[in-house]
Tab-separated table of N, CA and C in Angstrom:
chain	number	residue	atom	x	y	z
W	1346	UNK	N	0.768	-0.879	0.081
W	1346	UNK	CA	0.092	0.254	0.266
W	1346	UNK	C	0.490	0.667	0.082
W	1347	UNK	N	0.145	2.290	-0.516
W	1347	UNK	CA	1.615	3.257	-0.688
W	1347	UNK	C	1.655	4.172	0.805
W	1348	UNK	N	2.036	5.272	0.482
W	1348	UNK	CA	2.393	5.470	1.712
W	1348	UNK	C	1.633	7.565	0.915
W	1349	UNK	N	1.030	7.696	2.189
W	1349	UNK	CA	-0.548	9.114	1.192
W	1349	UNK	C	-0.019	10.179	2.696
W	1350	UNK	N	0.977	11.235	1.826
W	1350	UNK	CA	1.219	12.482	2.837
W	1350	UNK	C	-0.565	13.300	2.839
W	1351	UNK	N	-0.798	13.766	4.472
W	1351	UNK	CA	-2.281	14.327	4.482
W	1351	UNK	C	-1.982	15.542	5.071
W	1352	UNK	N	-2.535	16.724	4.280
W	1352	UNK	CA	-1.866	18.031	4.412
W	1352	UNK	C	-3.377	18.601	5.433
W	1353	UNK	N	-3.996	18.850	6.268
W	1353	UNK	CA	-5.561	18.759	7.122
W	1353	UNK	C	-5.391	20.652	6.954
W	1354	UNK	N	-5.819	21.681	6.367
W	1354	UNK	CA	-5.495	23.003	6.660
W	1354	UNK	C	-5.396	23.427	8.597
W	1355	UNK	N	-5.119	23.826	8.539
W	1355	UNK	CA	-5.382	24.331	10.183
W	1355	UNK	C	-7.044	25.062	10.208
W	1356	UNK	N	-7.731	25.157	11.129
W	1356	UNK	CA	-8.923	25.482	11.244
W	1356	UNK	C	-9.642	25.682	10.316
W	1357	UNK	N	-9.386	24.601	9.743
W	1357	UNK	CA	-10.744	22.729	8.543
W	1357	UNK	C	-11.049	22.785	9.435
W	1358	UNK	N	-12.742	21.938	8.835
W	1358	UNK	CA	-13.811	21.895	8.954
W	1358	UNK	C	-13.772	20.874	8.237
W	1359	UNK	N	-13.128	19.180	9.288
W	1359	UNK	CA	-14.084	17.883	8.273
W	1359	UNK	C	-12.579	18.050	7.200
W	1360	UNK	N	-11.909	18.852	6.324
W	1360	UNK	CA	-10.700	19.694	5.970
W	1360	UNK	C	-11.166	20.433	4.776
W	1361	UNK	N	-12.032	21.243	5.121
W	1361	UNK	CA	-12.289	22.010	4.136
W	1361	UNK	C	-12.312	22.920	4.670
W	1362	UNK	N	-11.883	24.345	4.424
W	1362	UNK	CA	-11.017	25.175	4.222
W	1362	UNK	C	-12.158	26.863	3.687
W	1363	UNK	N	-12.594	27.747	4.161
W	1363	UNK	CA	-13.274	28.303	3.562
W	1363	UNK	C	-12.130	29.230	3.193
W	1364	UNK	N	-11.740	29.968	2.139
W	1364	UNK	CA	-10.193	31.245	3.016
W	1364	UNK	C	-10.586	32.163	1.868
W	1365	UNK	N	-10.367	33.516	2.428
W	1365	UNK	CA	-10.389	34.730	0.863
W	1365	UNK	C	-8.989	34.691	0.491
W	1366	UNK	N	-8.322	34.984	-0.817
W	1366	UNK	CA	-7.161	35.177	-2.064
W	1366	UNK	C	-6.188	35.589	-0.243
W	1367	UNK	N	-6.472	36.011	0.269
W	1367	UNK	CA	-4.961	36.645	0.951
W	1367	UNK	C	-5.250	35.454	2.007
W	1368	UNK	N	-5.617	34.886	2.095
W	1368	UNK	CA	-5.768	33.805	3.089
W	1368	UNK	C	-5.381	32.272	2.321
W	1369	UNK	N	-6.317	32.205	1.069
W	1369	UNK	CA	-4.861	31.394	0.292
W	1369	UNK	C	-3.708	31.467	0.362
W	1370	UNK	N	-3.520	32.654	0.188
W	1370	UNK	CA	-1.290	32.947	-0.371
W	1370	UNK	C	-0.925	33.272	0.845
W	1371	UNK	N	-1.561	33.061	2.376
W	1371	UNK	CA	-0.476	32.757	3.035
W	1371	UNK	C	-0.368	31.131	3.298
W	1372	UNK	N	-1.690	30.188	3.391
W	1372	UNK	CA	-1.910	29.028	3.572
W	1372	UNK	C	-1.091	27.920	2.776
W	1373	UNK	N	-0.551	29.058	0.893
W	1373	UNK	CA	-0.008	27.863	0.136
W	1373	UNK	C	1.399	28.261	0.881
W	1374	UNK	N	1.454	29.633	1.202
W	1374	UNK	CA	2.869	29.945	1.277
W	1374	UNK	C	3.546	29.206	2.135
W	1375	UNK	N	2.413	29.089	3.742
W	1375	UNK	CA	2.899	28.083	4.629
W	1375	UNK	C	3.956	26.151	3.928
W	1376	UNK	N	2.811	26.129	3.460
W	1376	UNK	CA	2.899	25.197	2.573
W	1376	UNK	C	3.642	24.707	2.304
W	1377	UNK	N	5.035	25.811	1.287
W	1377	UNK	CA	5.515	26.067	0.466
W	1377	UNK	C	7.021	26.245	1.775
W	1378	UNK	N	6.831	26.678	2.693
W	1378	UNK	CA	7.458	26.917	4.036
W	1378	UNK	C	7.924	24.881	4.484
W	1379	UNK	N	7.612	24.327	4.540
W	1379	UNK	CA	6.795	23.420	5.540
W	1379	UNK	C	7.074	21.312	4.701
W	1380	UNK	N	7.084	21.735	3.148
W	1380	UNK	CA	7.424	20.644	1.927
W	1380	UNK	C	9.264	20.307	1.367
W	1381	UNK	N	9.353	19.442	1.737
W	1381	UNK	CA	10.302	18.745	1.858
W	1381	UNK	C	10.462	17.987	0.760
W	1382	UNK	N	11.144	17.655	-0.201
W	1382	UNK	CA	11.184	16.921	-1.239
W	1382	UNK	C	11.817	15.869	-1.556
W	1383	UNK	N	11.065	14.552	-1.983
W	1383	UNK	CA	10.126	14.766	-2.986
W	1383	UNK	C	8.863	14.873	-2.858
W	1384	UNK	N	8.587	16.034	-3.094
W	1384	UNK	CA	7.096	16.102	-3.542
W	1384	UNK	C	6.058	16.219	-3.592
W	1385	UNK	N	5.216	15.414	-4.859
W	1385	UNK	CA	4.211	16.236	-5.972
W	1385	UNK	C	2.596	16.969	-5.163
W	1386	UNK	N	1.850	17.760	-5.809
W	1386	UNK	CA	1.497	18.327	-5.309
W	1386	UNK	C	0.420	18.578	-5.782
W	1387	UNK	N	-0.614	17.777	-6.049
W	1387	UNK	CA	-1.728	18.311	-7.399
W	1387	UNK	C	-2.544	19.159	-6.370
W	1388	UNK	N	-2.845	20.453	-7.670
W	1388	UNK	CA	-4.153	21.469	-7.803
W	1388	UNK	C	-5.393	21.642	-8.512
W	1389	UNK	N	-6.867	21.044	-8.602
W	1389	UNK	CA	-7.599	20.596	-8.934
W	1389	UNK	C	-8.777	21.885	-8.678
W	1390	UNK	N	-9.486	22.106	-9.686
W	1390	UNK	CA	-10.607	23.017	-9.459
W	1390	UNK	C	-11.057	23.140	-10.911
W	1391	UNK	N	-12.182	24.174	-10.948
W	1391	UNK	CA	-12.499	25.445	-12.036
W	1391	UNK	C	-11.572	26.027	-12.713
W	1392	UNK	N	-10.812	26.466	-13.953
W	1392	UNK	CA	-10.846	27.865	-13.918
W	1392	UNK	C	-10.781	29.155	-13.695
W	1393	UNK	N	-9.863	29.611	-13.376
W	1393	UNK	CA	-10.027	30.387	-12.364
W	1393	UNK	C	-10.176	30.570	-10.823
W	1394	UNK	N	-10.244	29.110	-11.116
W	1394	UNK	CA	-10.736	29.576	-8.602
W	1394	UNK	C	-9.625	29.252	-8.177
W	1395	UNK	N	-7.704	29.674	-8.956
W	1395	UNK	CA	-7.225	30.233	-7.806
W	1395	UNK	C	-5.860	29.349	-7.660
W	1396	UNK	N	-6.242	27.687	-9.086
W	1396	UNK	CA	-4.935	27.055	-8.737
W	1396	UNK	C	-3.577	27.953	-9.385
W	1397	UNK	N	-3.018	28.291	-10.184
W	1397	UNK	CA	-2.268	29.634	-10.481
W	1397	UNK	C	-1.849	29.619	-9.277
W	1398	UNK	N	-2.808	31.061	-8.606
W	1398	UNK	CA	-3.054	32.145	-7.383
W	1398	UNK	C	-2.074	30.963	-6.152
W	1399	UNK	N	-2.355	29.799	-6.499
W	1399	UNK	CA	-1.804	28.614	-5.134
W	1399	UNK	C	-0.562	28.835	-4.896
W	1400	UNK	N	0.008	28.163	-6.413
W	1400	UNK	CA	0.885	27.295	-6.981
W	1400	UNK	C	2.006	28.309	-6.676
W	1401	UNK	N	1.434	29.784	-7.215
W	1401	UNK	CA	2.810	31.169	-6.822
W	1401	UNK	C	3.311	30.933	-4.920
W	1402	UNK	N	2.431	30.562	-4.304
W	1402	UNK	CA	2.613	31.431	-2.789
W	1402	UNK	C	2.917	29.493	-2.889
W	1403	UNK	N	3.057	28.477	-3.220
W	1403	UNK	CA	3.620	27.305	-2.881
W	1403	UNK	C	5.258	27.741	-2.647
W	1404	UNK	N	5.082	27.143	-3.645
W	1404	UNK	CA	7.100	28.307	-4.372
W	1404	UNK	C	7.747	29.536	-3.849
W	1405	UNK	N	6.334	30.916	-3.029
W	1405	UNK	CA	6.851	31.453	-2.789
W	1405	UNK	C	7.917	31.107	-1.108
W	1406	UNK	N	6.444	30.377	-1.000
W	1406	UNK	CA	7.109	30.269	0.610
W	1406	UNK	C	7.877	28.828	1.010
W	1407	UNK	N	8.134	27.832	-0.551
W	1407	UNK	CA	9.235	26.615	-1.352
W	1407	UNK	C	10.658	27.504	-0.989
W	1408	UNK	N	10.657	29.136	-1.555
W	1408	UNK	CA	11.684	29.611	-1.488
W	1408	UNK	C	12.197	30.652	-3.915
W	1409	UNK	N	11.616	30.485	-4.304
W	1409	UNK	CA	11.371	30.633	-5.661
W	1409	UNK	C	11.667	31.567	-5.570
W	1410	UNK	N	12.450	32.625	-6.394
W	1410	UNK	CA	12.317	33.838	-6.022
W	1410	UNK	C	12.607	34.815	-7.368
W	1411	UNK	N	12.086	33.958	-8.392
W	1411	UNK	CA	11.913	34.325	-10.101
W	1411	UNK	C	10.384	34.352	-10.127
W	1412	UNK	N	10.372	35.264	-10.587
W	1412	UNK	CA	8.611	35.132	-10.704
W	1412	UNK	C	7.724	33.814	-11.130
W	1413	UNK	N	6.569	33.784	-11.040
W	1413	UNK	CA	6.228	32.341	-11.659
W	1413	UNK	C	4.996	32.305	-11.392
W	1414	UNK	N	5.209	31.977	-12.653
W	1414	UNK	CA	3.880	32.562	-14.297
W	1414	UNK	C	3.193	30.397	-14.398
W	1415	UNK	N	2.353	31.283	-15.208
W	1415	UNK	CA	1.204	30.260	-15.412
W	1415	UNK	C	1.846	30.105	-16.379
W	1416	UNK	N	1.958	27.940	-16.469
W	1416	UNK	CA	2.326	27.451	-17.690
W	1416	UNK	C	1.207	26.580	-19.171
W	1417	UNK	N	0.608	27.674	-18.364
W	1417	UNK	CA	-0.850	27.451	-19.451
W	1417	UNK	C	-0.175	26.443	-20.808
W	1418	UNK	N	0.812	27.644	-21.586
W	1418	UNK	CA	1.145	27.348	-23.108
W	1418	UNK	C	2.603	26.680	-23.309
W	1419	UNK	N	3.780	27.420	-22.233
W	1419	UNK	CA	4.721	25.941	-21.619
W	1419	UNK	C	4.581	25.174	-21.810
W	1420	UNK	N	3.488	24.280	-20.945
W	1420	UNK	CA	3.456	23.449	-19.991
W	1420	UNK	C	3.936	23.077	-18.935
W	1421	UNK	N	4.923	23.389	-19.289
W	1421	UNK	CA	6.400	23.139	-17.894
W	1421	UNK	C	6.844	23.988	-16.909
W	1422	UNK	N	7.680	24.734	-16.513
W	1422	UNK	CA	8.225	25.869	-16.026
W	1422	UNK	C	9.222	25.354	-14.624
W	1423	UNK	N	9.825	25.512	-14.859
W	1423	UNK	CA	10.681	24.805	-13.926
W	1423	UNK	C	11.832	26.132	-12.821
W	1424	UNK	N	12.332	25.749	-11.886
W	1424	UNK	CA	11.933	27.438	-10.956
W	1424	UNK	C	13.857	26.407	-10.499
W	1425	UNK	N	13.810	27.485	-9.449
W	1425	UNK	CA	15.380	26.810	-9.120
W	1425	UNK	C	14.848	26.906	-7.517
W	1426	UNK	N	15.438	26.571	-5.999
W	1426	UNK	CA	14.800	26.976	-5.106
W	1426	UNK	C	15.847	25.658	-4.331
W	1427	UNK	N	16.124	26.926	-3.023
W	1427	UNK	CA	17.218	26.314	-2.368
W	1427	UNK	C	17.726	24.906	-1.851
W	1428	UNK	N	16.112	24.159	-1.368
W	1428	UNK	CA	15.854	23.035	-1.584
W	1428	UNK	C	15.605	21.704	-2.237
W	1429	UNK	N	15.415	22.361	-3.465
W	1429	UNK	CA	15.499	21.119	-4.429
W	1429	UNK	C	14.904	22.930	-5.686
W	1430	UNK	N	14.843	21.934	-7.479
W	1430	UNK	CA	14.408	22.273	-8.654
W	1430	UNK	C	12.483	21.803	-8.028
W	1431	UNK	N	12.431	22.752	-9.025
W	1431	UNK	CA	10.930	22.989	-9.214
W	1431	UNK	C	9.616	23.218	-10.169
W	1432	UNK	N	9.222	22.265	-10.527
W	1432	UNK	CA	8.324	21.852	-11.802
W	1432	UNK	C	7.242	22.523	-11.671
W	1433	UNK	N	6.546	23.402	-12.020
W	1433	UNK	CA	5.459	23.940	-11.966
W	1433	UNK	C	4.399	23.276	-13.684
W	1434	UNK	N	3.469	22.188	-13.818
W	1434	UNK	CA	3.231	21.985	-14.788
W	1434	UNK	C	1.803	21.498	-15.056
W	1435	UNK	N	1.293	22.507	-16.235
W	1435	UNK	CA	-0.395	22.378	-16.544
W	1435	UNK	C	-0.906	21.481	-17.485
W	1436	UNK	N	-1.400	20.798	-16.924
W	1436	UNK	CA	-2.396	20.210	-18.011
W	1436	UNK	C	-3.064	19.631	-19.592
W	1437	UNK	N	-3.341	21.887	-18.934
W	1437	UNK	CA	-5.381	21.691	-19.586
W	1437	UNK	C	-5.551	21.519	-20.666
W	1438	UNK	N	-4.062	21.629	-21.648
W	1438	UNK	CA	-3.982	21.695	-23.111
W	1438	UNK	C	-3.119	20.112	-23.640
W	1439	UNK	N	-3.517	19.150	-22.444
W	1439	UNK	CA	-3.251	18.586	-23.269
W	1439	UNK	C	-4.247	17.310	-23.429
W	1440	UNK	N	-4.172	15.915	-24.552
W	1440	UNK	CA	-5.331	15.689	-24.829
W	1440	UNK	C	-5.143	14.345	-24.476
W	1441	UNK	N	-4.641	14.102	-23.752
W	1441	UNK	CA	-4.349	12.609	-23.826
W	1441	UNK	C	-3.511	12.248	-22.586
W	1442	UNK	N	-3.360	11.128	-21.649
W	1442	UNK	CA	-2.212	10.938	-20.925
W	1442	UNK	C	-0.753	9.944	-21.436
W	1443	UNK	N	-1.059	9.964	-23.036
W	1443	UNK	CA	-0.348	9.508	-23.988
W	1443	UNK	C	1.704	10.670	-24.283
W	1444	UNK	N	-0.029	11.820	-24.189
W	1444	UNK	CA	1.743	13.068	-24.134
W	1444	UNK	C	2.120	13.862	-23.503
W	1445	UNK	N	2.219	12.636	-21.780
W	1445	UNK	CA	2.304	13.468	-20.625
W	1445	UNK	C	4.767	12.469	-21.257
W	1446	UNK	N	4.915	11.759	-22.085
W	1446	UNK	CA	6.353	11.093	-23.068
W	1446	UNK	C	7.153	12.397	-23.127
W	1447	UNK	N	6.183	13.211	-24.001
W	1447	UNK	CA	6.651	13.758	-25.167
W	1447	UNK	C	7.779	15.370	-23.701
W	1448	UNK	N	6.498	15.299	-23.013
W	1448	UNK	CA	6.841	16.649	-21.559
W	1448	UNK	C	7.934	16.242	-20.514
W	1449	UNK	N	8.953	15.606	-20.564
W	1449	UNK	CA	9.119	14.508	-19.913
W	1449	UNK	C	9.126	13.962	-18.282
W	1450	UNK	N	7.443	13.762	-18.470
W	1450	UNK	CA	6.939	13.140	-17.560
W	1450	UNK	C	7.610	12.863	-17.075
W	1451	UNK	N	8.309	11.217	-17.267
W	1451	UNK	CA	8.920	10.336	-16.499
W	1451	UNK	C	9.559	10.036	-15.432
W	1452	UNK	N	10.211	11.659	-16.016
W	1452	UNK	CA	11.188	12.097	-15.076
W	1452	UNK	C	11.981	13.105	-14.458
W	1453	UNK	N	10.685	13.465	-14.502
W	1453	UNK	CA	9.853	14.945	-13.936
W	1453	UNK	C	9.438	14.279	-11.916
W	1454	UNK	N	9.278	13.180	-12.321
W	1454	UNK	CA	7.983	12.275	-11.089
W	1454	UNK	C	8.766	11.427	-10.472
W	1455	UNK	N	10.098	11.306	-10.569
W	1455	UNK	CA	10.347	10.183	-10.324
W	1455	UNK	C	12.151	11.269	-10.070
W	1456	UNK	N	11.739	12.672	-9.570
W	1456	UNK	CA	12.925	13.685	-9.519
W	1456	UNK	C	13.334	14.256	-7.953
W	1457	UNK	N	14.455	14.429	-7.310
W	1457	UNK	CA	13.961	14.326	-5.384
W	1457	UNK	C	13.774	16.077	-6.217
W	1458	UNK	N	12.115	16.619	-6.227
W	1458	UNK	CA	11.663	17.986	-6.661
W	1458	UNK	C	10.447	18.840	-5.884
W	1459	UNK	N	10.001	19.886	-5.646
W	1459	UNK	CA	9.030	20.212	-5.679
W	1459	UNK	C	7.811	20.261	-6.906
W	1460	UNK	N	7.491	19.203	-6.952
W	1460	UNK	CA	6.569	19.074	-8.863
W	1460	UNK	C	5.100	19.556	-8.532
W	1461	UNK	N	4.578	20.047	-8.608
W	1461	UNK	CA	2.933	21.106	-8.308
W	1461	UNK	C	2.122	20.684	-10.041
W	1462	UNK	N	1.461	20.009	-10.145
W	1462	UNK	CA	0.816	19.319	-11.770
W	1462	UNK	C	-0.558	20.146	-11.641
W	1463	UNK	N	-0.812	21.267	-11.918
W	1463	UNK	CA	-2.666	22.033	-12.286
W	1463	UNK	C	-3.040	20.809	-13.250
W	1464	UNK	N	-4.561	20.181	-13.204
W	1464	UNK	CA	-5.746	19.802	-14.237
W	1464	UNK	C	-4.894	18.766	-14.234
W	1465	UNK	N	-4.153	17.885	-12.964
W	1465	UNK	CA	-3.287	16.442	-12.530
W	1465	UNK	C	-4.768	15.491	-13.905
W	1466	UNK	N	-6.612	15.470	-13.017
W	1466	UNK	CA	-7.366	14.927	-13.201
W	1466	UNK	C	-7.064	13.837	-15.466
W	1467	UNK	N	-6.403	14.788	-16.039
W	1467	UNK	CA	-5.150	14.376	-17.330
W	1467	UNK	C	-4.462	14.215	-17.157
W	1468	UNK	N	-3.480	13.867	-15.996
W	1468	UNK	CA	-2.472	12.095	-16.617
W	1468	UNK	C	-3.218	11.137	-15.933
W	1469	UNK	N	-3.819	10.712	-15.978
W	1469	UNK	CA	-4.442	9.624	-16.216
W	1469	UNK	C	-4.225	8.730	-14.922
W	1470	UNK	N	-3.403	7.753	-15.522
W	1470	UNK	CA	-3.105	6.481	-13.894
W	1470	UNK	C	-1.460	6.485	-14.854
W	1471	UNK	N	-1.326	7.966	-15.471
W	1471	UNK	CA	-0.095	8.137	-14.835
W	1471	UNK	C	0.650	9.030	-13.527
W	1472	UNK	N	-1.055	9.762	-13.281
W	1472	UNK	CA	-0.086	9.716	-11.970
W	1472	UNK	C	0.028	9.299	-10.569
W	1473	UNK	N	1.530	9.543	-10.391
W	1473	UNK	CA	1.810	8.481	-8.960
W	1473	UNK	C	0.276	9.348	-7.878
W	1474	UNK	N	0.919	7.460	-7.122
W	1474	UNK	CA	0.122	7.500	-6.336
W	1474	UNK	C	-0.024	8.186	-5.261
W	1475	UNK	N	1.464	8.365	-4.880
W	1475	UNK	CA	1.006	9.289	-4.026
W	1475	UNK	C	1.882	10.503	-4.347
W	1476	UNK	N	0.700	11.461	-3.579
W	1476	UNK	CA	0.789	12.731	-4.125
W	1476	UNK	C	-0.087	13.450	-3.220
W	1477	UNK	N	0.446	14.284	-3.042
W	1477	UNK	CA	-0.516	15.159	-1.918
W	1477	UNK	C	-2.170	15.966	-3.117
W	1478	UNK	N	-3.311	16.054	-2.464
W	1478	UNK	CA	-4.313	16.564	-3.035
W	1478	UNK	C	-5.057	17.474	-3.172
W	1479	UNK	N	-4.781	18.309	-3.440
W	1479	UNK	CA	-5.914	19.830	-2.593
W	1479	UNK	C	-6.608	19.755	-4.589
W	1480	UNK	N	-8.044	20.657	-2.970
W	1480	UNK	CA	-9.040	20.605	-4.524
W	1480	UNK	C	-9.661	22.848	-4.387
W	1481	UNK	N	-9.688	22.629	-5.311
W	1481	UNK	CA	-10.321	24.412	-4.994
W	1481	UNK	C	-11.386	24.486	-5.321
W	1482	UNK	N	-12.251	25.124	-5.110
W	1482	UNK	CA	-13.476	25.589	-5.847
W	1482	UNK	C	-14.210	26.518	-4.951
W	1483	UNK	N	-15.388	27.505	-5.637
W	1483	UNK	CA	-15.609	28.296	-5.972
W	1483	UNK	C	-16.364	27.578	-4.108
W	1484	UNK	N	-16.685	29.425	-3.124
W	1484	UNK	CA	-17.998	28.854	-2.698
W	1484	UNK	C	-19.256	29.289	-2.632
W	1485	UNK	N	-20.697	28.549	-2.313
W	1485	UNK	CA	-21.129	29.512	-2.935
W	1485	UNK	C	-22.457	30.515	-2.887
W	1486	UNK	N	-22.189	31.514	-2.764
W	1486	UNK	CA	-22.326	32.531	-2.765
W	1486	UNK	C	-21.803	33.668	-2.046
W	1487	UNK	N	-20.760	33.520	-2.322
W	1487	UNK	CA	-19.457	34.563	-1.150
W	1487	UNK	C	-18.590	34.580	-2.242
W	1488	UNK	N	-18.237	35.189	-3.804
W	1488	UNK	CA	-17.360	34.760	-4.637
W	1488	UNK	C	-16.402	35.604	-3.784
W	1489	UNK	N	-15.709	35.746	-2.995
W	1489	UNK	CA	-14.564	36.420	-2.498
W	1489	UNK	C	-13.326	35.150	-1.782
W	1490	UNK	N	-13.927	34.456	-1.266
W	1490	UNK	CA	-13.761	33.603	-1.162
W	1490	UNK	C	-13.449	31.876	-1.876
W	1491	UNK	N	-12.882	30.745	-0.936
W	1491	UNK	CA	-12.663	29.449	-2.509
W	1491	UNK	C	-12.824	28.904	-0.646
W	1492	UNK	N	-13.039	26.947	-0.993
W	1492	UNK	CA	-12.752	26.439	0.116
W	1492	UNK	C	-12.642	25.758	-0.845
W	1493	UNK	N	-11.382	25.513	0.093
W	1493	UNK	CA	-9.487	24.248	0.239
W	1493	UNK	C	-10.055	23.095	0.693
W	1494	UNK	N	-9.698	21.877	0.193
W	1494	UNK	CA	-9.724	20.785	0.084
W	1494	UNK	C	-8.538	20.217	-0.351
W	1495	UNK	N	-7.810	20.095	1.345
W	1495	UNK	CA	-5.755	18.729	0.982
W	1495	UNK	C	-6.018	17.625	1.958
W	1496	UNK	N	-5.272	16.856	1.211
W	1496	UNK	CA	-4.465	15.605	1.808
W	1496	UNK	C	-5.979	14.518	0.815
């Protein structure tokens, strides 16, 4: 049985945390500060829900000093940090898990690095089981907050 990492947000009610954008950024920075490679984090949620914002915050807390931008068109961005390399991957534009080979997927997920994957469901069965899943969703009736479920 694979070892799974569970990260339950502080102040979470049954694993759900309702956050403003500023709180989401702070939570992401705290996660980044506490992260130890190798670590694969997946970010799931609708377009515009804040996946890239959370990825940027995680990278900031992890020690990335370069500007972290969305890899929507490049698919993979690599950054340097004191503890390891960081790979930020956006799979929104791939059509099948077979296309992961061209991205160097197997090498990336086996690297001793922090790996953040947006749209992980597109990786299909090539997504390693040992990862930290984070789901973001819009909070009904409160457009300024998001619901975060981690672990």
